[in-house]
C-alpha positions as MATLAB code, in Angstrom:
seq = 'XXXXXXXXXXXXXXXXXXXXXXXXXXXXXXXXXXXXXXXXXXXXXXXXXXXXXXXXXXXXXXXXXXXXXXXXXXXXXXXXXXXXXXXXXXXXXXXXXXXXXXXXXXXXXXXXXXXXXXXXXXXXXXXXXXXXXXXXXXXXXXXXXXXXXXXXXXXXXXXXXXXXXXXXXXXXXXXXXXXXXXXXXXXXXXXXXXXXXXXXXXXXXXXXXXXXXXXXXXXXXXXXXXXXXXXXXXXXXXXXXXXXXXXXXXXXXXXXXXXXXXXXXXXXXXXXXXXXXXXXXXXXXXXXXXXXXXXXXXXXXXXXXXXXXXXXXXXXXXXXXXXXXXXXXXXXXXXXXXXXXXXXXXXXXXXXXXXXXX';
ca = [
       0.076   -0.479    0.065;
       1.838    3.042   -0.976;
       1.411    6.270    1.449;
      -0.914    8.171   -0.345;
      -3.924    5.247    0.218;
      -2.245    4.677    3.867;
      -3.179    8.393    4.396;
      -6.784    7.978    3.062;
      -7.163    5.081    4.983;
      -6.332    6.847    7.790;
      -8.646    9.588    7.831;
     -11.333    7.516    6.894;
     -11.305    6.414    9.601;
     -10.707    8.821   11.959;
     -14.080   10.273   10.588;
     -15.863    6.776   11.014;
     -14.583    6.569   14.370;
     -15.589   10.878   15.085;
     -19.117   10.220   13.784;
     -19.153    6.612   16.291;
     -18.623    8.173   19.136;
     -21.143   11.608   19.086;
     -23.270    8.605   18.375;
     -21.738    7.635   21.216;
     -22.123   10.718   23.112;
     -24.782   12.650   21.552;
     -27.706   13.616   23.796;
     -30.761   12.500   23.334;
     -33.187   15.476   21.755;
     -35.886   17.253   24.115;
     -39.307   17.004   24.207;
     -41.013   20.570   24.148;
     -42.156   22.171   27.929;
     -45.154   22.158   27.478;
     -46.583   26.094   29.184;
     -49.759   25.917   31.158;
     -51.563   29.377   32.419;
     -53.373   28.941   36.294;
     -55.399   31.870   37.013;
     -58.434   32.862   39.422;
     -59.302   32.475   43.172;
     -56.786   33.830   45.301;
     -58.611   31.335   47.806;
     -57.185   28.609   46.137;
     -53.624   30.462   44.525;
     -50.986   30.051   47.607;
     -51.862   25.849   47.352;
     -51.089   26.317   43.565;
     -48.084   28.065   45.374;
     -47.189   24.921   46.598;
     -48.141   22.479   44.350;
     -46.097   23.715   40.951;
     -42.643   23.770   42.640;
     -42.620   20.131   42.945;
     -44.521   19.856   41.165;
     -42.944   20.675   37.486;
     -39.433   19.452   39.330;
     -40.584   16.350   39.265;
     -41.792   17.415   35.893;
     -39.064   19.055   34.067;
     -40.952   19.190   30.555;
     -44.289   20.737   32.055;
     -43.945   24.455   33.131;
     -46.868   25.743   35.211;
     -47.245   29.535   35.882;
     -50.340   30.940   38.283;
     -51.729   33.569   39.073;
     -54.132   34.755   41.177;
     -57.298   37.001   39.838;
     -59.518   36.099   42.077;
     -63.352   33.035   40.758;
     -64.111   35.548   37.929;
     -61.545   35.695   35.782;
     -59.961   32.148   36.415;
     -63.600   30.847   34.882;
     -63.554   33.245   31.724;
     -60.600   32.899   30.947;
     -60.607   29.118   31.407;
     -63.762   29.691   29.529;
     -62.060   32.502   26.641;
     -59.040   29.834   26.347;
     -56.683   32.386   27.775;
     -55.160   30.034   30.959;
     -55.505   26.664   30.259;
     -56.176   26.363   34.379;
     -58.769   28.905   35.829;
     -59.165   28.545   39.784;
     -62.940   29.072   41.396;
     -63.903   28.344   44.947;
     -67.815   29.438   43.121;
     -69.217   26.560   40.857;
     -69.851   27.713   36.844;
     -74.638   28.675   37.082;
     -76.918   26.034   34.656;
     -76.941   29.464   32.538;
     -72.601   29.330   32.380;
     -72.754   25.939   31.871;
     -75.621   25.513   28.817;
     -73.672   28.521   26.283;
     -70.566   26.266   27.268;
     -71.445   23.256   28.062;
     -67.574   21.519   26.868;
     -66.179   23.466   30.490;
     -66.142   21.191   33.301;
     -65.786   21.716   36.975;
     -63.209   20.230   38.656;
     -62.791   19.971   41.910;
     -59.118   19.748   43.819;
     -59.508   19.766   47.524;
     -62.173   21.228   50.406;
     -62.102   24.952   51.709;
     -63.896   27.439   54.109;
     -63.803   31.273   54.586;
     -63.384   32.739   57.768;
     -66.024   35.582   58.790;
     -62.083   38.308   60.186;
     -63.140   41.477   62.052;
     -61.075   44.567   64.019;
     -62.734   45.865   66.557;
     -59.556   46.715   69.081;
     -59.927   45.641   72.225;
     -61.568   42.030   71.133;
     -59.784   40.348   68.611;
     -58.829   38.521   70.524;
     -62.686   36.783   71.081;
     -63.682   34.838   69.228;
     -66.908   36.834   68.479;
     -70.034   35.103   68.345;
     -72.069   35.485   64.956;
     -74.592   34.308   62.684;
     -76.230   34.490   58.722;
     -79.111   36.958   60.254;
     -76.886   40.002   61.494;
     -74.132   39.796   59.102;
     -76.281   40.400   56.385;
     -77.585   43.381   58.495;
     -74.323   44.458   58.781;
     -73.944   44.375   54.425;
     -77.426   45.310   53.768;
     -76.283   48.606   56.625;
     -79.457   47.143   59.118;
     -76.997   46.623   61.565;
     -75.081   49.528   61.823;
     -73.620   49.695   65.594;
     -71.121   46.831   67.341;
     -73.748   46.931   70.143;
     -76.451   46.516   68.308;
     -78.925   44.625   70.053;
     -79.038   41.749   67.633;
     -74.678   41.404   68.304;
     -75.322   41.716   71.730;
     -77.858   38.290   72.344;
     -75.369   36.372   70.531;
     -72.182   38.005   72.847;
     -73.583   38.240   76.543;
     -71.489   39.852   78.800;
     -68.641   41.177   75.777;
     -68.672   44.495   76.688;
     -69.353   45.834   72.926;
     -68.398   49.156   71.408;
     -70.382   52.004   70.770;
     -68.959   52.634   67.322;
     -69.918   52.546   63.475;
     -69.490   48.786   61.509;
     -67.380   48.196   58.272;
     -68.357   45.786   55.980;
     -65.564   45.001   53.826;
     -66.840   44.071   50.644;
     -64.793   42.154   47.603;
     -65.005   44.233   44.245;
     -63.910   41.384   41.832;
     -65.456   38.687   40.422;
     -64.755   36.153   43.155;
     -65.733   33.007   44.998;
     -65.370   33.997   48.306;
     -68.530   36.928   47.556;
     -70.033   33.889   45.965;
     -69.556   30.876   49.265;
     -70.195   34.527   52.002;
     -73.108   35.633   49.712;
     -75.200   31.650   49.789;
     -74.001   32.076   53.510;
     -76.529   35.072   53.433;
     -78.642   33.798   50.854;
     -79.223   30.119   52.564;
     -79.678   31.521   56.179;
     -81.363   34.687   55.920;
     -85.012   35.157   52.837;
     -84.692   38.786   53.071;
     -81.361   39.288   51.723;
     -82.467   35.788   49.610;
     -84.658   37.674   47.974;
     -83.155   41.076   47.903;
     -79.458   40.303   46.916;
     -78.951   37.135   46.258;
     -75.775   35.839   45.813;
     -72.841   35.010   42.773;
     -69.395   35.869   42.192;
     -70.252   39.326   42.229;
     -73.343   40.920   43.389;
     -74.993   44.867   43.875;
     -73.794   45.137   47.784;
     -76.302   47.466   49.348;
     -74.532   51.454   50.099;
     -73.073   50.764   53.155;
     -72.615   54.391   54.164;
     -68.103   53.992   55.103;
     -67.867   50.542   53.474;
     -64.834   49.312   51.525;
     -64.363   47.738   48.294;
     -61.209   46.120   48.647;
     -59.667   43.296   45.571;
     -59.321   39.878   45.997;
     -57.692   38.423   49.568;
     -54.357   39.776   50.429;
     -56.647   43.496   49.805;
     -59.279   42.034   51.976;
     -56.810   40.855   55.316;
     -54.708   44.754   54.753;
     -58.459   47.115   54.106;
     -59.770   44.899   58.452;
     -55.970   45.502   58.825;
     -55.989   49.522   58.631;
     -59.010   49.980   58.791;
     -60.121   49.383   62.632;
     -64.007   48.420   63.643;
     -64.471   46.690   59.794;
     -65.566   43.281   59.151;
     -64.634   41.111   56.682;
     -64.801   36.884   55.150;
     -61.712   36.106   53.414;
     -60.121   33.051   52.085;
     -59.099   30.629   55.000;
     -55.395   29.690   53.591;
     -55.550   33.091   54.269;
     -54.836   32.001   58.462;
     -51.381   33.373   58.505;
     -51.775   36.631   56.850;
     -55.030   36.801   58.522;
     -52.487   35.717   62.050;
     -50.212   38.254   61.908;
     -52.663   41.633   61.234;
     -53.473   40.779   64.625;
     -57.426   39.038   63.104;
     -60.168   38.220   65.316;
     -61.938   36.215   63.945;
     -65.687   34.877   64.432;
     -67.784   31.615   65.709;
     -70.361   31.488   62.868;
     -73.670   29.522   63.216;
     -74.401   26.591   62.020;
     -77.772   24.990   60.500;
     -78.201   22.815   63.274;
     -78.018   26.330   65.229;
     -73.963   25.670   67.371;
     -71.427   28.464   66.910;
     -68.284   26.712   65.358;
     -64.929   27.721   64.210;
     -63.292   26.951   60.824;
     -61.538   23.428   61.564;
     -60.111   19.926   60.028;
     -63.736   18.380   62.521;
     -66.076   20.781   61.296;
     -65.174   21.882   58.130;
     -65.087   17.529   57.533;
     -67.917   17.117   59.634;
     -69.857   19.752   56.802;
     -68.343   17.769   53.398;
     -69.298   14.428   54.962;
     -73.548   14.873   55.238;
     -73.032   16.000   51.089;
     -70.554   13.047   49.572;
     -73.651   11.293   48.000;
     -75.836   14.240   46.686;
     -72.715   14.915   45.266;
     -73.204   14.866   40.884;
     -70.909   13.971   38.261;
     -70.117   16.878   37.214;
     -69.540   18.009   40.907;
     -71.479   21.426   41.169;
     -72.589   22.017   44.279;
     -73.514   23.735   47.442;
     -72.200   22.998   50.475;
     -72.248   25.826   52.665;
     -74.995   25.574   54.880;
     -75.399   21.888   55.885;
     -76.828   19.459   57.852;
     -75.532   18.314   60.756;
     -74.436   19.282   64.820;
     -70.619   19.335   64.236;
     -70.452   21.208   60.478;
     -69.274   24.268   59.470;
     -71.838   26.679   57.719;
     -68.935   28.240   54.761;
     -67.146   25.500   52.881;
     -67.034   24.396   49.372;
     -64.904   22.553   46.722;
     -62.578   24.598   46.098;
     -62.419   24.240   41.729;
     -60.064   23.886   38.627;
     -62.031   25.303   35.494;
     -61.091   23.297   32.782;
     -62.600   23.081   28.569;
     -62.447   19.184   28.142;
     -61.790   20.536   24.258;
     -57.408   22.012   24.455;
     -55.947   23.615   21.543;
     -53.639   19.847   21.075;
     -53.461   15.615   22.461;
     -49.912   17.147   24.099;
     -51.413   20.865   26.460;
     -54.253   18.105   26.977;
     -51.611   15.233   27.949;
     -49.688   17.817   30.720;
     -52.755   19.015   31.886;
     -54.695   15.205   32.625;
     -51.675   13.911   34.143;
     -51.019   17.830   36.758;
     -55.766   17.787   37.426;
     -54.617   14.250   38.097;
     -52.037   14.009   40.364;
     -53.358   17.047   41.786;
     -56.329   14.774   43.500;
     -54.572   12.241   44.235;
     -54.150   11.110   48.464;
     -50.157   10.622   47.550;
     -49.691   14.079   45.266;
     -51.807   17.051   45.911;
     -54.413   15.829   47.957;
     -51.786   14.829   50.641;
     -51.632   16.694   54.854;
     -48.772   18.510   54.024;
     -49.770   20.155   51.150;
     -53.425   20.946   52.628;
     -52.745   21.872   56.188;
     -50.455   24.767   55.455;
     -53.403   25.475   53.641;
     -56.300   24.386   56.515;
     -57.804   23.225   53.983;
     -58.907   18.734   53.734;
     -59.318   15.930   51.284;
     -61.451   14.599   49.001;
     -62.602   12.248   50.286;
     -62.576    9.409   48.080;
     -65.592    9.363   46.384;
     -65.231   12.893   45.413;
     -61.689   11.764   44.242;
     -63.000    8.973   41.169;
     -65.573   12.119   40.218;
     -62.908   14.528   39.854;
     -60.632   11.816   37.436;
     -63.941   10.576   35.330;
     -64.161   13.938   34.727;
     -60.372   14.547   33.876;
     -59.331   11.443   31.682;
     -62.735   13.765   29.623;
     -60.174   16.833   28.789;
     -58.762   15.849   24.893;
];
């Protein structure tokens, strides 16, 4: 073999070796990252912010952005397609479902709402309040903290002769939905005149204050002496930091209760069997001696018809993980926001709905 031929052969072998080596050590092609937008409920927002870092760490092919914009926005943006997951404390009304038959309402957990107040000298006392008194405060017929109706619920408590400042949500809010449901279900006068919804026509009360989101409600109540507000239980740390009082609320059986794992579970227990396949059901003012009266399913509002199979698969897998006891419904997440896990039957109903996302 002449020198030229030998040189060509070595060069060919070198190229072949380089090609083989590059084939052996080349990095596998990465799948395109799927991006999901979750927006809506400020009550659910703290839970999503616990879920998402852990889930996306285990699933780096999925990016999930979270926004606390209010339940009304969550529902609207899930319907419009701006968001893949709308978070809501409220289920969609029949009229909305009729107009948007492909939209699912999927419970992710069970939550509660607290009634909080800033009454100097009484914030460490659990004042007792009921639906008719709260309705009176929010319609302006009960004006002072020492009103006879409040005194009757709190014998022996020295209540101040000071004007009450009711604080309400100004954004479309699932918290407004469940609070106004409690007023409607417990107080016929409120039901006949105002009713319930994510947005309602609040009666004009002199000095009343509007606030945006649960963070705004906490801040407004903290900054406004003699005020009262309704706030999602996931903000319990912020409520404590603000030094606000938390009321004991009268349930359907006539008992005054605080929201605890026991009282929220008791309220949910009586309605598990009544939950329909589409899972749109109020849990407010349920039967039972130990039932806290203002609780609700926390919903993912999702279009069953997604833009592409990859996005649909990513949503199914994330929500499927979220409702599992070993996933997002684990105590390590729910305890931090004082939610309770979905009962087994409701988990199965939610999984059946999640399977419809295509």
